[in-house]
Tab-separated table of C-alpha atoms in Angstrom:
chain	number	residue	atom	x	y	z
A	100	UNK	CA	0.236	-14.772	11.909
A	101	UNK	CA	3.360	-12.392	11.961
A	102	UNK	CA	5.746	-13.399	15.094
A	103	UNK	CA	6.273	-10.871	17.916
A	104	UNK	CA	9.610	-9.591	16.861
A	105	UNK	CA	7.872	-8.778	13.241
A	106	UNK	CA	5.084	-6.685	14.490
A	107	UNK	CA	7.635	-4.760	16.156
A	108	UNK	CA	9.383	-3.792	13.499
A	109	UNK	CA	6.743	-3.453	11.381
A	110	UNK	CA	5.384	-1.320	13.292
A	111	UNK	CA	8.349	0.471	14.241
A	112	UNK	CA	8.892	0.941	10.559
A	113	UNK	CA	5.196	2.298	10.951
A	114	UNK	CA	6.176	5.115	12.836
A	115	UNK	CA	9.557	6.041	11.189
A	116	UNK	CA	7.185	6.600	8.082
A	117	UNK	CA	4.389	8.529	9.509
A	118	UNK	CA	7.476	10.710	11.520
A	119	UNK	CA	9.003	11.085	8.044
A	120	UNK	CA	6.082	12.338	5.973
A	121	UNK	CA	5.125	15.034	9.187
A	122	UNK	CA	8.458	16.272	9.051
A	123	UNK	CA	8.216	16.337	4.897
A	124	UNK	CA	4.967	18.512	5.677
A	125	UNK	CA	6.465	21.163	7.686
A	126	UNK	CA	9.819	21.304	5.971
A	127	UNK	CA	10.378	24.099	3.052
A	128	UNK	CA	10.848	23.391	-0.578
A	129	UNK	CA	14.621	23.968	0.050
A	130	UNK	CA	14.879	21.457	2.393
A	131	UNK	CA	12.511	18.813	1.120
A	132	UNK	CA	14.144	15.709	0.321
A	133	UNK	CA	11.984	13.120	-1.625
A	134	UNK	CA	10.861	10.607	0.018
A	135	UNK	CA	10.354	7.151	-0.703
A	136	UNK	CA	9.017	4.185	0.998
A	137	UNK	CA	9.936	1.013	-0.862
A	138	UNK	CA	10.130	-2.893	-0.119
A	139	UNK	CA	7.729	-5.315	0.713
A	140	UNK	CA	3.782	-3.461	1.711
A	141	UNK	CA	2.434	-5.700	4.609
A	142	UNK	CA	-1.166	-5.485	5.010
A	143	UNK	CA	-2.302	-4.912	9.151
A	144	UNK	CA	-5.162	-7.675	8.982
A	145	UNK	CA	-3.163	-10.286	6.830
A	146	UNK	CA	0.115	-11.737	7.291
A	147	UNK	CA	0.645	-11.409	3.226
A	148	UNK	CA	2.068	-9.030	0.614
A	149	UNK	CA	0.867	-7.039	-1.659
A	150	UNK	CA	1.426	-8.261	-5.087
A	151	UNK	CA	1.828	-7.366	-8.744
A	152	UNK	CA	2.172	-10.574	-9.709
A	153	UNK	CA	-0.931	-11.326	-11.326
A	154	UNK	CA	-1.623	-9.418	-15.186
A	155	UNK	CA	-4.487	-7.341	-14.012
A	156	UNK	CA	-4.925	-6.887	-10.256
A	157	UNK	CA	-2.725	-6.453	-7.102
A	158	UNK	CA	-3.658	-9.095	-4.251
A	159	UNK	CA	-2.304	-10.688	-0.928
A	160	UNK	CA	-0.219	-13.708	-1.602
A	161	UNK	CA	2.570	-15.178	1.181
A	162	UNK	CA	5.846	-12.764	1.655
A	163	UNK	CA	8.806	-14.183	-0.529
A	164	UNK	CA	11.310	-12.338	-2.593
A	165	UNK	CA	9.510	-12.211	-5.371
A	166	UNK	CA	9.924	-9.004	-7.820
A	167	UNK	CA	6.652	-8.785	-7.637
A	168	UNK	CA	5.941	-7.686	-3.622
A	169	UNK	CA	8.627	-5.328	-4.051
A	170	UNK	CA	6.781	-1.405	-4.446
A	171	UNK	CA	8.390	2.191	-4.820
A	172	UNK	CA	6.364	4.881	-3.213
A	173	UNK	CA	7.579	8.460	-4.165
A	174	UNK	CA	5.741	10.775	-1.462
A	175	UNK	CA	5.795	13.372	-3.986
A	176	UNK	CA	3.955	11.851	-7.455
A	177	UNK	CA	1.920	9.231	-4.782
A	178	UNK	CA	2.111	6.694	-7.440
A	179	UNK	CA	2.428	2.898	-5.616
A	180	UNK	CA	5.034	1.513	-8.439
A	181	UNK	CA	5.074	-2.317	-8.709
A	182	UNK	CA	8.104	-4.455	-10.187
A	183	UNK	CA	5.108	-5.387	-13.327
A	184	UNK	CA	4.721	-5.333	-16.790
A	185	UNK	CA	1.763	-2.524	-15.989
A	186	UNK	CA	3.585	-0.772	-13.542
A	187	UNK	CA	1.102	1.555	-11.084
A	188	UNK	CA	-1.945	0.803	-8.774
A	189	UNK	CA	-4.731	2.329	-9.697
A	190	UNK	CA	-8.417	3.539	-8.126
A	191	UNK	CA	-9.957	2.074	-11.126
A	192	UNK	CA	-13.864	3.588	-11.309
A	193	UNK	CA	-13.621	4.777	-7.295
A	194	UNK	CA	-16.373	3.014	-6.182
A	195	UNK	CA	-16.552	0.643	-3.141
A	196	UNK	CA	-15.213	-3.070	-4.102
A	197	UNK	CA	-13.868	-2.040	-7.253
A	198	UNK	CA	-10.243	-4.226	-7.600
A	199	UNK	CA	-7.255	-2.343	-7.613
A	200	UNK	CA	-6.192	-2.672	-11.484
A	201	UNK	CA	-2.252	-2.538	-11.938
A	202	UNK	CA	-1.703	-0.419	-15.550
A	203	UNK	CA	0.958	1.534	-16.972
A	204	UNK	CA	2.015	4.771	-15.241
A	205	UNK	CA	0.430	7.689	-16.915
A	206	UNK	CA	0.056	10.214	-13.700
A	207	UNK	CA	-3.635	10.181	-13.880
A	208	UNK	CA	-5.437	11.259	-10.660
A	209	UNK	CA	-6.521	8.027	-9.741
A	210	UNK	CA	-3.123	6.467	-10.047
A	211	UNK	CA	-1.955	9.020	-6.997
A	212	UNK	CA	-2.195	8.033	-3.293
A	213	UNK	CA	-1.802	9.662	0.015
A	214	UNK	CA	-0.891	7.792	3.071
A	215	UNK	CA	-2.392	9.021	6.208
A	216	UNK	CA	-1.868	9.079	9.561
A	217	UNK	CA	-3.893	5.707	10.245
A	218	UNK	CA	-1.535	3.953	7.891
A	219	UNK	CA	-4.170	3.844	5.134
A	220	UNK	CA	-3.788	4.413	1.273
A	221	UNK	CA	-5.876	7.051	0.177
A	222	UNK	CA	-6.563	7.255	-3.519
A	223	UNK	CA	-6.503	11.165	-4.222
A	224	UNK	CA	-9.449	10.688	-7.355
A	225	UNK	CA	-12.324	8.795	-5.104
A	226	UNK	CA	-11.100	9.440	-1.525
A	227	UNK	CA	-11.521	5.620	-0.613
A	228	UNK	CA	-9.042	3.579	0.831
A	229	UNK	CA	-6.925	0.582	-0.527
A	230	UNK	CA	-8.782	-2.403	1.357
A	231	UNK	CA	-8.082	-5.963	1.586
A	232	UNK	CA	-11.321	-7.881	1.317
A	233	UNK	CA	-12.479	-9.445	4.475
A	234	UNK	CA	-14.183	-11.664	2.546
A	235	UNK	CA	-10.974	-13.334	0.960
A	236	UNK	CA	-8.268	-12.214	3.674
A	237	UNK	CA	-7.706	-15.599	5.029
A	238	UNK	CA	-6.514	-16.954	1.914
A	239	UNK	CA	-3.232	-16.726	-0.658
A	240	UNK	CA	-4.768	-14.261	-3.657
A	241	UNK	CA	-6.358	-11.963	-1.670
A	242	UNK	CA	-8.895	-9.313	-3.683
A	243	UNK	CA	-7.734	-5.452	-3.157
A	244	UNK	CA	-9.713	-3.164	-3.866
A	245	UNK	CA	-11.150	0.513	-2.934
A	246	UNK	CA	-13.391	1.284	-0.384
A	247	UNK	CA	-14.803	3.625	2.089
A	248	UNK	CA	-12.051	4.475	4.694
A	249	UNK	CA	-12.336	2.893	8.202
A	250	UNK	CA	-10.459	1.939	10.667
A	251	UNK	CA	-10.046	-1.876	10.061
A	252	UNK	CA	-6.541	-3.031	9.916
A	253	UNK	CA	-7.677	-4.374	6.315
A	254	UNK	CA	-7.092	-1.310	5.582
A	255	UNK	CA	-3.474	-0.477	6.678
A	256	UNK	CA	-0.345	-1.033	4.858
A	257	UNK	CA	3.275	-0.793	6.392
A	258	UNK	CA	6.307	-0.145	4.180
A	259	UNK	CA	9.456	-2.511	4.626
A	260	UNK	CA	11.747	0.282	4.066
A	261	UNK	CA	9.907	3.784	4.985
C-alpha cells in the first residue's frame, strides 16, 4: 500500500493537474500553453504503475525506473505516449474488458484520451474509461482495459509530474 507521505503527494499532484487543465479550459488560444503531464501514472486502487513493458498490452507491475512506466500526456493530441516499441494506448474495439493494446501512434480517435475531473481516462472513440481489473489488481501484471466509467478508484490515474 502507498505510505502516507505518498498519497499526499500524489494526490497533491492530483489537484495541481485537474487546476491546470481548468485553467487550460478557460484560457484563450493566445495564452494556451501546452500542457503535459508526464512521469510515472499511479493507479488509485493499486499501489503499481502503468506499464508498456509488455509487446502488446499496458498493465500494473511494481513502480521502478523502468523506461517503460514513464508516459507523456500532451493535453492537446490526448495521446497517453509510452517509452515502447508501439508507442500509444489505445481503446482497442471500445467495448467493456477489452485490454488496452499499446500500437504505434497514428492519431486515430481511439488513441485520444480526456482526463476528467474524477481523475479518470476517458477514451474520446467509446467514452469508457481506462480500468484496472479488479479481478487481477492485487497482483504484479495487472490487465487494463476499457470499461464503463464509475467511480472506483480502479479507475483513476495520477500523473507523477502534472
Amino acid at each position: 500500500m502507498l505510505s502516507s507521505f505518498k498519497r499526499r503527494s500524489i494526490f497533491a499532484l492530483a489537484m495541481a493537474l485537474s487546476i491546470g487543465a481548468m485553467s487550460m479550459a478557460v484560457a484563450s488560444p493566445a495564452q494556451a500553453q501546452p500542457a503535459i503531464a508526464s512521469g510515472h501514472v499511479y493507479n488509485g486502487g493499486s499501489p503499481r504503475c502503468l506499464d508498456s513493458g509488455t509487446p502488446t498490452n499496458a498493465q500494473l507491475w511494481t513502480c521502478s525506473t523502468s523506461i517503460y512506466q514513464q508516459w507523456a500526456f500532451p493535453y492537446a493530441s490526448g495521446r497517453m505516449i509510452g517509452n515502447s516499441p508501439t508507442g500509444c494506448l489505445d481503446g482497442g474495439a471500445g467495448t467493456n474488458g477489452t485490454p488496452v493494446p499499446l500500437v504505434a501512434c497514428t492519431g486515430v480517435l481511439s488513441q485520444s484520451w480526456t482526463y476528467d475531473p474524477g481523475y479518470r481516462l476517458v477514451n474520446r472513440y467509446s467514452g469508457r474509461c481506462l480500468d484496472a481489473d479488479l479481478g487481477t489488481i492485487g497482483h504484479g501484471g495487472t490487465k487494463v482495459q476499457v470499461w464503463d466509467c464509475g467511480s472506483g478508484t480502479n479507475q483513476q490515474w495520477f500523473f507523477e509530474n502534472p
